């Protein structure tokens, strides 16, 4: 049993500017904006939604299969996948391109200026779901526009249940296209902002949209999450983290818990609680893939928070 993770693999280049952007951007001169920031701190993280989700699902003991596209510069990421025991059989290298990359500069007020280069992600439609006949569950996470549309249709045609998780890619699609995704998918997952945007784009209420899928999940940051399923709304509390260090990748960690619970056939409350535990563990570490809890650690956090066993 394999869970097919369709989405991006990316590098996150994170830089820190030891001042405030507002001290260097003159409001009366923004029509000729030309600024440069010295960033003595920089780190490069392994990221991308498919990479992050698969990493967390592997920690849980799941069987993720990544379907993604990378560029000529992906050697270090591919070696990492090998070291983690994550198959790259369906990670396609696109010659003459860069791996998708985010360049994020943060100032002392935690303001951010981000540039994102999609690179090889644009060619994700070259990957075919039919090449993974062992898949029994899937997710369509943020990726190239054409690839997301194709993989959703392919998963539905193959009768593989899947989660639609557009994330930051949601604005790429019209209301009609989003309704197509919802009707093809078995489950859908959004943060609260994305859920509001989804309702605005489709002209439908959250309750109406929830009626189109087996479950619609809305994450709400520190306020927990809601799972709309079985004609009711499950209230999933936020799990207190050891510390709040970096929210990058928390949503992907949450989704790994959803996928694990779905694959295991768990009821929604337990599945949502595991998802919340994974998000809390991640937020205490920088980057999307630097936390390394064992299954015992995850189970201990679950038991400590909810007073029940996990495995």
PDB file of C-alpha atoms in Angstrom:
ATOM      1  CA  UNK A   1       0.000   0.000   0.000  1.00  0.00           C
ATOM      2  CA  UNK A   2       1.541   3.257  -1.170  1.00  0.00           C
ATOM      3  CA  UNK A   3       0.443   6.865  -0.708  1.00  0.00           C
ATOM      4  CA  UNK A   4       1.181   8.906  -3.835  1.00  0.00           C
ATOM      5  CA  UNK A   5       2.377  12.426  -3.007  1.00  0.00           C
ATOM      6  CA  UNK A   6       1.932  14.640  -6.095  1.00  0.00           C
ATOM      7  CA  UNK A   7       3.493  18.040  -5.459  1.00  0.00           C
ATOM      8  CA  UNK A   8       6.585  20.183  -5.452  1.00  0.00           C
ATOM      9  CA  UNK A   9      10.155  19.536  -4.451  1.00  0.00           C
ATOM     10  CA  UNK A  10      11.916  22.814  -3.752  1.00  0.00           C
ATOM     11  CA  UNK A  11      14.828  24.522  -2.076  1.00  0.00           C
ATOM     12  CA  UNK A  12      14.058  27.281   0.426  1.00  0.00           C
ATOM     13  CA  UNK A  13      16.820  29.925   0.545  1.00  0.00           C
ATOM     14  CA  UNK A  14      16.253  31.945   3.716  1.00  0.00           C
ATOM     15  CA  UNK A  15      18.161  35.159   4.405  1.00  0.00           C
ATOM     16  CA  UNK A  16      18.078  37.567   7.333  1.00  0.00           C
ATOM     17  CA  UNK A  17      18.469  41.321   6.884  1.00  0.00           C
ATOM     18  CA  UNK A  18      19.775  42.872  10.124  1.00  0.00           C
ATOM     19  CA  UNK A  19      17.677  46.002   9.790  1.00  0.00           C
ATOM     20  CA  UNK A  20      14.148  47.001   8.834  1.00  0.00           C
ATOM     21  CA  UNK A  21      12.926  47.265   5.257  1.00  0.00           C
ATOM     22  CA  UNK A  22      11.028  50.457   6.134  1.00  0.00           C
ATOM     23  CA  UNK A  23      14.323  52.228   6.832  1.00  0.00           C
ATOM     24  CA  UNK A  24      15.453  51.656   3.230  1.00  0.00           C
ATOM     25  CA  UNK A  25      12.258  52.045   1.220  1.00  0.00           C
ATOM     26  CA  UNK A  26      11.188  55.646   0.734  1.00  0.00           C
ATOM     27  CA  UNK A  27       7.403  55.875   0.195  1.00  0.00           C
ATOM     28  CA  UNK A  28       7.758  58.870  -2.105  1.00  0.00           C
ATOM     29  CA  UNK A  29      10.226  56.977  -4.289  1.00  0.00           C
ATOM     30  CA  UNK A  30       8.526  53.605  -4.781  1.00  0.00           C
ATOM     31  CA  UNK A  31       7.936  54.394  -8.449  1.00  0.00           C
ATOM     32  CA  UNK A  32      11.716  54.055  -8.947  1.00  0.00           C
ATOM     33  CA  UNK A  33      12.347  51.362  -6.359  1.00  0.00           C
ATOM     34  CA  UNK A  34      15.919  50.074  -6.476  1.00  0.00           C
ATOM     35  CA  UNK A  35      17.120  48.575  -3.209  1.00  0.00           C
ATOM     36  CA  UNK A  36      19.781  46.106  -2.089  1.00  0.00           C
ATOM     37  CA  UNK A  37      19.942  44.380   1.286  1.00  0.00           C
ATOM     38  CA  UNK A  38      23.070  42.910   2.847  1.00  0.00           C
ATOM     39  CA  UNK A  39      22.090  39.516   4.284  1.00  0.00           C
ATOM     40  CA  UNK A  40      24.944  38.095   6.382  1.00  0.00           C
ATOM     41  CA  UNK A  41      22.777  35.177   7.504  1.00  0.00           C
ATOM     42  CA  UNK A  42      21.602  32.607   4.982  1.00  0.00           C
ATOM     43  CA  UNK A  43      20.535  29.003   5.092  1.00  0.00           C
ATOM     44  CA  UNK A  44      19.244  26.602   2.490  1.00  0.00           C
ATOM     45  CA  UNK A  45      16.531  24.162   3.475  1.00  0.00           C
ATOM     46  CA  UNK A  46      15.047  21.146   1.744  1.00  0.00           C
ATOM     47  CA  UNK A  47      11.399  21.901   1.104  1.00  0.00           C
ATOM     48  CA  UNK A  48       8.514  21.725  -1.300  1.00  0.00           C
ATOM     49  CA  UNK A  49       5.124  20.337  -0.323  1.00  0.00           C
ATOM     50  CA  UNK A  50       5.709  16.832  -1.702  1.00  0.00           C
ATOM     51  CA  UNK A  51       9.107  16.602  -0.054  1.00  0.00           C
ATOM     52  CA  UNK A  52       7.784  17.847   3.295  1.00  0.00           C
ATOM     53  CA  UNK A  53       4.667  15.653   3.323  1.00  0.00           C
ATOM     54  CA  UNK A  54       6.631  12.545   2.349  1.00  0.00           C
ATOM     55  CA  UNK A  55       9.284  13.274   4.986  1.00  0.00           C
ATOM     56  CA  UNK A  56       6.669  13.460   7.746  1.00  0.00           C
ATOM     57  CA  UNK A  57       4.705  10.464   6.516  1.00  0.00           C
ATOM     58  CA  UNK A  58       7.915   8.428   6.562  1.00  0.00           C
ATOM     59  CA  UNK A  59       8.483   9.467  10.203  1.00  0.00           C
ATOM     60  CA  UNK A  60       5.058   8.033  10.990  1.00  0.00           C
ATOM     61  CA  UNK A  61       5.904   4.731   9.335  1.00  0.00           C
ATOM     62  CA  UNK A  62       3.807   5.338   6.231  1.00  0.00           C
ATOM     63  CA  UNK A  63       4.739   4.408   2.678  1.00  0.00           C
ATOM     64  CA  UNK A  64       4.979   7.630   0.673  1.00  0.00           C
ATOM     65  CA  UNK A  65       5.803   7.711  -3.021  1.00  0.00           C
ATOM     66  CA  UNK A  66       6.845  11.137  -4.290  1.00  0.00           C
ATOM     67  CA  UNK A  67       5.775  12.259  -7.769  1.00  0.00           C
ATOM     68  CA  UNK A  68       7.561  15.501  -8.633  1.00  0.00           C
ATOM     69  CA  UNK A  69       9.924  17.243 -11.043  1.00  0.00           C
ATOM     70  CA  UNK A  70      13.376  18.659 -10.291  1.00  0.00           C
ATOM     71  CA  UNK A  71      16.124  20.438 -12.206  1.00  0.00           C
ATOM     72  CA  UNK A  72      19.816  19.996 -12.961  1.00  0.00           C
ATOM     73  CA  UNK A  73      20.720  21.292  -9.488  1.00  0.00           C
ATOM     74  CA  UNK A  74      18.827  18.610  -7.538  1.00  0.00           C
ATOM     75  CA  UNK A  75      21.720  16.247  -6.707  1.00  0.00           C
ATOM     76  CA  UNK A  76      21.843  17.121  -3.002  1.00  0.00           C
ATOM     77  CA  UNK A  77      18.081  16.665  -2.668  1.00  0.00           C
ATOM     78  CA  UNK A  78      18.132  13.337  -4.489  1.00  0.00           C
ATOM     79  CA  UNK A  79      20.937  12.083  -2.247  1.00  0.00           C
ATOM     80  CA  UNK A  80      18.863  13.155   0.746  1.00  0.00           C
ATOM     81  CA  UNK A  81      15.877  11.161  -0.498  1.00  0.00           C
ATOM     82  CA  UNK A  82      18.116   8.110  -0.807  1.00  0.00           C
ATOM     83  CA  UNK A  83      19.459   8.639   2.723  1.00  0.00           C
ATOM     84  CA  UNK A  84      15.912   8.903   4.076  1.00  0.00           C
ATOM     85  CA  UNK A  85      14.773   5.764   2.290  1.00  0.00           C
ATOM     86  CA  UNK A  86      12.325   7.723   0.133  1.00  0.00           C
ATOM     87  CA  UNK A  87      11.999   6.406  -3.400  1.00  0.00           C
ATOM     88  CA  UNK A  88      12.823   8.802  -6.219  1.00  0.00           C
ATOM     89  CA  UNK A  89      11.596   6.446  -8.927  1.00  0.00           C
ATOM     90  CA  UNK A  90       8.925   8.990  -9.880  1.00  0.00           C
ATOM     91  CA  UNK A  91      10.986  12.140  -9.349  1.00  0.00           C
ATOM     92  CA  UNK A  92      11.654  13.316 -12.886  1.00  0.00           C
ATOM     93  CA  UNK A  93      14.672  15.481 -13.708  1.00  0.00           C
ATOM     94  CA  UNK A  94      14.006  18.193 -16.296  1.00  0.00           C
ATOM     95  CA  UNK A  95      17.204  18.977 -18.181  1.00  0.00           C
ATOM     96  CA  UNK A  96      18.076  22.643 -18.567  1.00  0.00           C
ATOM     97  CA  UNK A  97      15.958  23.785 -15.623  1.00  0.00           C
ATOM     98  CA  UNK A  98      16.403  24.657 -11.962  1.00  0.00           C
ATOM     99  CA  UNK A  99      14.591  22.923  -9.143  1.00  0.00           C
ATOM    100  CA  UNK A 100      11.781  25.123  -7.794  1.00  0.00           C
ATOM    101  CA  UNK A 101      13.221  27.620  -5.333  1.00  0.00           C
ATOM    102  CA  UNK A 102      12.011  30.242  -2.896  1.00  0.00           C
ATOM    103  CA  UNK A 103      14.256  33.173  -1.964  1.00  0.00           C
ATOM    104  CA  UNK A 104      13.016  34.660   1.303  1.00  0.00           C
ATOM    105  CA  UNK A 105      14.509  37.738   2.960  1.00  0.00           C
ATOM    106  CA  UNK A 106      13.294  38.545   6.483  1.00  0.00           C
ATOM    107  CA  UNK A 107      13.944  41.773   8.390  1.00  0.00           C
ATOM    108  CA  UNK A 108      14.076  42.452  12.139  1.00  0.00           C
ATOM    109  CA  UNK A 109      10.304  43.040  12.230  1.00  0.00           C
ATOM    110  CA  UNK A 110       9.690  39.613  10.621  1.00  0.00           C
ATOM    111  CA  UNK A 111       8.531  41.252   7.405  1.00  0.00           C
ATOM    112  CA  UNK A 112       9.359  39.131   4.391  1.00  0.00           C
ATOM    113  CA  UNK A 113      10.171  39.721   0.742  1.00  0.00           C
ATOM    114  CA  UNK A 114       9.876  36.484  -1.210  1.00  0.00           C
ATOM    115  CA  UNK A 115      10.649  35.560  -4.788  1.00  0.00           C
ATOM    116  CA  UNK A 116       9.639  32.121  -6.072  1.00  0.00           C
ATOM    117  CA  UNK A 117      10.997  30.448  -9.197  1.00  0.00           C
ATOM    118  CA  UNK A 118       8.888  27.422 -10.231  1.00  0.00           C
ATOM    119  CA  UNK A 119      11.531  25.993 -12.552  1.00  0.00           C
ATOM    120  CA  UNK A 120      11.072  22.271 -13.157  1.00  0.00           C
ATOM    121  CA  UNK A 121       7.749  22.309 -11.308  1.00  0.00           C
ATOM    122  CA  UNK A 122       6.210  23.744 -14.474  1.00  0.00           C
ATOM    123  CA  UNK A 123       6.724  20.355 -16.132  1.00  0.00           C
ATOM    124  CA  UNK A 124       4.979  18.257 -13.468  1.00  0.00           C
ATOM    125  CA  UNK A 125       2.308  17.261 -15.992  1.00  0.00           C
ATOM    126  CA  UNK A 126       4.890  14.968 -17.616  1.00  0.00           C
ATOM    127  CA  UNK A 127       4.486  12.580 -14.661  1.00  0.00           C
ATOM    128  CA  UNK A 128       1.686  10.026 -14.904  1.00  0.00           C
ATOM    129  CA  UNK A 129      -0.309   8.525 -12.042  1.00  0.00           C
ATOM    130  CA  UNK A 130      -0.668   5.333 -14.078  1.00  0.00           C
ATOM    131  CA  UNK A 131       3.058   4.713 -13.543  1.00  0.00           C
ATOM    132  CA  UNK A 132       2.344   3.985  -9.854  1.00  0.00           C
ATOM    133  CA  UNK A 133      -0.200   1.127  -9.973  1.00  0.00           C
ATOM    134  CA  UNK A 134       0.514   0.211  -6.338  1.00  0.00           C
ATOM    135  CA  UNK A 135      -0.892   3.516  -5.047  1.00  0.00           C
ATOM    136  CA  UNK A 136      -3.980   3.153  -2.858  1.00  0.00           C
ATOM    137  CA  UNK A 137      -4.233   6.768  -1.667  1.00  0.00           C
ATOM    138  CA  UNK A 138      -3.028  10.093  -3.029  1.00  0.00           C
ATOM    139  CA  UNK A 139      -2.756  13.818  -2.518  1.00  0.00           C
ATOM    140  CA  UNK A 140      -2.624  16.618  -5.082  1.00  0.00           C
ATOM    141  CA  UNK A 141      -0.521  19.252  -3.335  1.00  0.00           C
ATOM    142  CA  UNK A 142       0.793  22.582  -4.718  1.00  0.00           C
ATOM    143  CA  UNK A 143       2.641  21.985  -7.989  1.00  0.00           C
ATOM    144  CA  UNK A 144       2.605  23.155 -11.586  1.00  0.00           C
ATOM    145  CA  UNK A 145      -0.877  24.213 -12.700  1.00  0.00           C
ATOM    146  CA  UNK A 146      -1.155  21.704 -15.564  1.00  0.00           C
ATOM    147  CA  UNK A 147       0.243  18.925 -13.393  1.00  0.00           C
ATOM    148  CA  UNK A 148      -2.285  19.508 -10.612  1.00  0.00           C
ATOM    149  CA  UNK A 149      -5.192  19.380 -13.057  1.00  0.00           C
ATOM    150  CA  UNK A 150      -3.893  16.259 -14.751  1.00  0.00           C
ATOM    151  CA  UNK A 151      -3.031  14.353 -11.585  1.00  0.00           C
ATOM    152  CA  UNK A 152      -6.478  15.029 -10.104  1.00  0.00           C
ATOM    153  CA  UNK A 153      -8.163  13.654 -13.232  1.00  0.00           C
ATOM    154  CA  UNK A 154      -5.769  10.684 -13.340  1.00  0.00           C
ATOM    155  CA  UNK A 155      -6.320   9.754  -9.694  1.00  0.00           C
ATOM    156  CA  UNK A 156     -10.087   9.944 -10.101  1.00  0.00           C
ATOM    157  CA  UNK A 157      -9.977   7.874 -13.304  1.00  0.00           C
ATOM    158  CA  UNK A 158      -7.882   5.241 -11.530  1.00  0.00           C
ATOM    159  CA  UNK A 159     -10.370   5.245  -8.617  1.00  0.00           C
ATOM    160  CA  UNK A 160      -7.604   6.122  -6.171  1.00  0.00           C
ATOM    161  CA  UNK A 161      -9.057   8.192  -3.311  1.00  0.00           C
ATOM    162  CA  UNK A 162      -7.161  11.451  -2.898  1.00  0.00           C
ATOM    163  CA  UNK A 163      -6.887  14.714  -0.994  1.00  0.00           C
ATOM    164  CA  UNK A 164      -7.099  17.994  -2.905  1.00  0.00           C
ATOM    165  CA  UNK A 165      -4.698  20.403  -1.200  1.00  0.00           C
ATOM    166  CA  UNK A 166      -4.063  23.449  -3.419  1.00  0.00           C
ATOM    167  CA  UNK A 167      -2.317  25.562  -0.757  1.00  0.00           C
ATOM    168  CA  UNK A 168      -0.625  28.628  -2.185  1.00  0.00           C
ATOM    169  CA  UNK A 169      -1.519  27.368  -5.663  1.00  0.00           C
ATOM    170  CA  UNK A 170      -5.238  28.001  -5.158  1.00  0.00           C
ATOM    171  CA  UNK A 171      -5.239  31.480  -6.824  1.00  0.00           C
ATOM    172  CA  UNK A 172      -4.107  29.841 -10.113  1.00  0.00           C
ATOM    173  CA  UNK A 173      -7.551  28.321 -10.599  1.00  0.00           C
ATOM    174  CA  UNK A 174     -10.958  29.730 -11.481  1.00  0.00           C
ATOM    175  CA  UNK A 175     -14.081  28.937  -9.506  1.00  0.00           C
ATOM    176  CA  UNK A 176     -15.163  26.367 -12.090  1.00  0.00           C
ATOM    177  CA  UNK A 177     -11.771  24.672 -11.996  1.00  0.00           C
ATOM    178  CA  UNK A 178     -11.825  24.549  -8.206  1.00  0.00           C
ATOM    179  CA  UNK A 179     -15.271  22.942  -8.301  1.00  0.00           C
ATOM    180  CA  UNK A 180     -13.899  20.357 -10.732  1.00  0.00           C
ATOM    181  CA  UNK A 181     -11.125  19.519  -8.271  1.00  0.00           C
ATOM    182  CA  UNK A 182     -13.621  19.266  -5.399  1.00  0.00           C
ATOM    183  CA  UNK A 183     -15.894  16.934  -7.354  1.00  0.00           C
ATOM    184  CA  UNK A 184     -13.012  14.706  -8.428  1.00  0.00           C
ATOM    185  CA  UNK A 185     -11.478  14.496  -4.947  1.00  0.00           C
ATOM    186  CA  UNK A 186     -12.590  12.414  -1.978  1.00  0.00           C
ATOM    187  CA  UNK A 187     -11.168  14.851   0.564  1.00  0.00           C
ATOM    188  CA  UNK A 188     -10.102  18.508   0.513  1.00  0.00           C
ATOM    189  CA  UNK A 189      -7.835  20.451   2.847  1.00  0.00           C
ATOM    190  CA  UNK A 190      -7.291  24.219   3.214  1.00  0.00           C
ATOM    191  CA  UNK A 191      -6.109  26.730   5.763  1.00  0.00           C
ATOM    192  CA  UNK A 192      -8.710  29.236   6.930  1.00  0.00           C
ATOM    193  CA  UNK A 193      -7.634  31.940   4.456  1.00  0.00           C
ATOM    194  CA  UNK A 194      -7.691  29.491   1.546  1.00  0.00           C
ATOM    195  CA  UNK A 195     -11.123  28.254   2.635  1.00  0.00           C
ATOM    196  CA  UNK A 196     -12.484  31.817   2.507  1.00  0.00           C
ATOM    197  CA  UNK A 197     -10.905  32.343  -0.912  1.00  0.00           C
ATOM    198  CA  UNK A 198     -12.377  29.036  -2.099  1.00  0.00           C
ATOM    199  CA  UNK A 199     -15.849  30.127  -1.022  1.00  0.00           C
ATOM    200  CA  UNK A 200     -15.394  33.480  -2.755  1.00  0.00           C
ATOM    201  CA  UNK A 201     -14.148  31.929  -6.003  1.00  0.00           C
ATOM    202  CA  UNK A 202     -16.840  29.243  -6.184  1.00  0.00           C
ATOM    203  CA  UNK A 203     -19.743  31.269  -4.808  1.00  0.00           C
ATOM    204  CA  UNK A 204     -20.566  28.453  -2.395  1.00  0.00           C
ATOM    205  CA  UNK A 205     -20.571  28.218   1.367  1.00  0.00           C
ATOM    206  CA  UNK A 206     -18.200  25.978   3.271  1.00  0.00           C
ATOM    207  CA  UNK A 207     -21.127  23.728   4.190  1.00  0.00           C
ATOM    208  CA  UNK A 208     -22.114  23.362   0.529  1.00  0.00           C
ATOM    209  CA  UNK A 209     -18.545  22.539  -0.459  1.00  0.00           C
ATOM    210  CA  UNK A 210     -18.252  20.008   2.368  1.00  0.00           C
ATOM    211  CA  UNK A 211     -21.254  18.219   0.900  1.00  0.00           C
ATOM    212  CA  UNK A 212     -19.260  17.518  -2.276  1.00  0.00           C
ATOM    213  CA  UNK A 213     -16.537  15.450  -0.532  1.00  0.00           C
ATOM    214  CA  UNK A 214     -16.254  12.802   2.164  1.00  0.00           C
ATOM    215  CA  UNK A 215     -14.390  15.283   4.346  1.00  0.00           C
ATOM    216  CA  UNK A 216     -13.340  18.923   4.123  1.00  0.00           C
ATOM    217  CA  UNK A 217     -10.584  19.965   6.503  1.00  0.00           C
ATOM    218  CA  UNK A 218      -9.849  23.566   7.499  1.00  0.00           C
ATOM    219  CA  UNK A 219      -6.734  24.318   9.550  1.00  0.00           C
ATOM    220  CA  UNK A 220      -6.864  27.402  11.755  1.00  0.00           C
ATOM    221  CA  UNK A 221      -3.346  27.830  13.115  1.00  0.00           C
ATOM    222  CA  UNK A 222      -3.278  28.216  16.875  1.00  0.00           C
ATOM    223  CA  UNK A 223      -7.049  27.712  17.025  1.00  0.00           C
ATOM    224  CA  UNK A 224      -6.841  24.089  15.890  1.00  0.00           C
ATOM    225  CA  UNK A 225      -8.731  22.696  12.911  1.00  0.00           C
ATOM    226  CA  UNK A 226     -12.196  21.673  11.777  1.00  0.00           C
ATOM    227  CA  UNK A 227     -13.029  18.469   9.920  1.00  0.00           C
ATOM    228  CA  UNK A 228     -16.393  18.571   8.156  1.00  0.00           C
ATOM    229  CA  UNK A 229     -17.432  14.941   7.659  1.00  0.00           C
ATOM    230  CA  UNK A 230     -20.297  12.540   8.351  1.00  0.00           C
ATOM    231  CA  UNK A 231     -22.741  15.428   8.449  1.00  0.00           C
ATOM    232  CA  UNK A 232     -21.000  17.071  11.405  1.00  0.00           C
ATOM    233  CA  UNK A 233     -18.015  19.230  12.278  1.00  0.00           C
ATOM    234  CA  UNK A 234     -15.219  17.657  14.300  1.00  0.00           C
ATOM    235  CA  UNK A 235     -13.372  20.166  16.469  1.00  0.00           C
ATOM    236  CA  UNK A 236      -9.660  19.288  16.553  1.00  0.00           C
ATOM    237  CA  UNK A 237      -7.749  21.228  19.222  1.00  0.00           C
ATOM    238  CA  UNK A 238      -4.344  22.768  18.667  1.00  0.00           C
ATOM    239  CA  UNK A 239      -1.543  20.793  20.304  1.00  0.00           C
ATOM    240  CA  UNK A 240       0.786  22.887  22.424  1.00  0.00           C
ATOM    241  CA  UNK A 241       4.309  22.884  20.992  1.00  0.00           C
ATOM    242  CA  UNK A 242       7.475  22.733  23.083  1.00  0.00           C
ATOM    243  CA  UNK A 243       8.350  26.065  21.466  1.00  0.00           C
ATOM    244  CA  UNK A 244       7.230  28.092  18.472  1.00  0.00           C
ATOM    245  CA  UNK A 245      10.278  28.458  16.243  1.00  0.00           C
ATOM    246  CA  UNK A 246       9.204  28.329  12.595  1.00  0.00           C
ATOM    247  CA  UNK A 247       5.771  27.684  11.024  1.00  0.00           C
ATOM    248  CA  UNK A 248       7.307  26.738   7.652  1.00  0.00           C
ATOM    249  CA  UNK A 249       6.033  23.296   6.690  1.00  0.00           C
ATOM    250  CA  UNK A 250       3.546  22.937   9.553  1.00  0.00           C
ATOM    251  CA  UNK A 251       0.669  22.487   7.129  1.00  0.00           C
ATOM    252  CA  UNK A 252       2.568  19.742   5.325  1.00  0.00           C
ATOM    253  CA  UNK A 253       3.271  17.980   8.622  1.00  0.00           C
ATOM    254  CA  UNK A 254      -0.443  18.202   9.467  1.00  0.00           C
ATOM    255  CA  UNK A 255      -1.338  16.653   6.127  1.00  0.00           C
ATOM    256  CA  UNK A 256       0.978  13.712   6.756  1.00  0.00           C
ATOM    257  CA  UNK A 257      -1.107  12.886   9.813  1.00  0.00           C
ATOM    258  CA  UNK A 258      -4.282  13.054   7.739  1.00  0.00           C
ATOM    259  CA  UNK A 259      -2.836  10.716   5.137  1.00  0.00           C
ATOM    260  CA  UNK A 260      -1.595   8.255   7.746  1.00  0.00           C
ATOM    261  CA  UNK A 261      -4.989   8.123   9.439  1.00  0.00           C
ATOM    262  CA  UNK A 262      -6.801   7.716   6.107  1.00  0.00           C
ATOM    263  CA  UNK A 263      -4.500   4.887   5.053  1.00  0.00           C
ATOM    264  CA  UNK A 264      -4.994   3.200   8.427  1.00  0.00           C
ATOM    265  CA  UNK A 265      -8.771   3.541   8.278  1.00  0.00           C
ATOM    266  CA  UNK A 266      -8.974   5.565  11.503  1.00  0.00           C
ATOM    267  CA  UNK A 267     -11.989   7.597  12.540  1.00  0.00           C
ATOM    268  CA  UNK A 268     -11.788  11.347  11.948  1.00  0.00           C
ATOM    269  CA  UNK A 269     -11.186  12.552  15.485  1.00  0.00           C
ATOM    270  CA  UNK A 270      -8.113  10.360  15.959  1.00  0.00           C
ATOM    271  CA  UNK A 271      -6.835  11.224  12.483  1.00  0.00           C
ATOM    272  CA  UNK A 272      -7.200  14.964  13.112  1.00  0.00           C
ATOM    273  CA  UNK A 273      -5.498  14.719  16.472  1.00  0.00           C
ATOM    274  CA  UNK A 274      -2.494  12.934  14.972  1.00  0.00           C
ATOM    275  CA  UNK A 275      -2.330  15.634  12.293  1.00  0.00           C
ATOM    276  CA  UNK A 276      -2.300  18.300  15.019  1.00  0.00           C
ATOM    277  CA  UNK A 277       0.487  16.482  16.875  1.00  0.00           C
ATOM    278  CA  UNK A 278       2.628  16.414  13.721  1.00  0.00           C
ATOM    279  CA  UNK A 279       2.142  20.147  13.201  1.00  0.00           C
ATOM    280  CA  UNK A 280       3.132  20.890  16.812  1.00  0.00           C
ATOM    281  CA  UNK A 281       6.295  18.790  16.571  1.00  0.00           C
ATOM    282  CA  UNK A 282       7.329  20.560  13.369  1.00  0.00           C
ATOM    283  CA  UNK A 283       6.758  24.125  14.595  1.00  0.00           C
ATOM    284  CA  UNK A 284       9.441  23.675  17.260  1.00  0.00           C
ATOM    285  CA  UNK A 285      12.151  23.308  14.575  1.00  0.00           C
ATOM    286  CA  UNK A 286      13.465  25.511  11.772  1.00  0.00           C
ATOM    287  CA  UNK A 287      12.767  24.430   8.218  1.00  0.00           C
ATOM    288  CA  UNK A 288      10.307  21.870   6.924  1.00  0.00           C
ATOM    289  CA  UNK A 289      12.429  18.748   7.416  1.00  0.00           C
ATOM    290  CA  UNK A 290      14.719  19.197  10.421  1.00  0.00           C
ATOM    291  CA  UNK A 291      12.572  17.572  13.120  1.00  0.00           C
ATOM    292  CA  UNK A 292      13.397  13.930  13.784  1.00  0.00           C
ATOM    293  CA  UNK A 293      10.934  12.411  16.257  1.00  0.00           C
ATOM    294  CA  UNK A 294      10.716   8.645  16.513  1.00  0.00           C
ATOM    295  CA  UNK A 295       7.355   6.874  16.344  1.00  0.00           C
ATOM    296  CA  UNK A 296       7.615   6.495  20.112  1.00  0.00           C
ATOM    297  CA  UNK A 297       8.125  10.257  20.480  1.00  0.00           C
ATOM    298  CA  UNK A 298       5.051  10.939  18.362  1.00  0.00           C
ATOM    299  CA  UNK A 299       2.977   8.435  20.329  1.00  0.00           C
ATOM    300  CA  UNK A 300       4.169   9.947  23.632  1.00  0.00           C
ATOM    301  CA  UNK A 301       3.109  13.444  22.525  1.00  0.00           C
ATOM    302  CA  UNK A 302      -0.281  12.093  21.465  1.00  0.00           C
ATOM    303  CA  UNK A 303      -0.784  10.278  24.786  1.00  0.00           C
ATOM    304  CA  UNK A 304       0.375  13.274  26.809  1.00  0.00           C
ATOM    305  CA  UNK A 305      -2.023  15.586  24.997  1.00  0.00           C
ATOM    306  CA  UNK A 306      -5.086  13.405  24.531  1.00  0.00           C
ATOM    307  CA  UNK A 307      -4.704  10.771  27.221  1.00  0.00           C
ATOM    308  CA  UNK A 308      -4.997   7.829  24.841  1.00  0.00           C
ATOM    309  CA  UNK A 309      -2.697   5.504  22.933  1.00  0.00           C
ATOM    310  CA  UNK A 310      -1.874   6.069  19.282  1.00  0.00           C
ATOM    311  CA  UNK A 311      -0.614   2.805  17.854  1.00  0.00           C
TER     312      UNK A 311
END
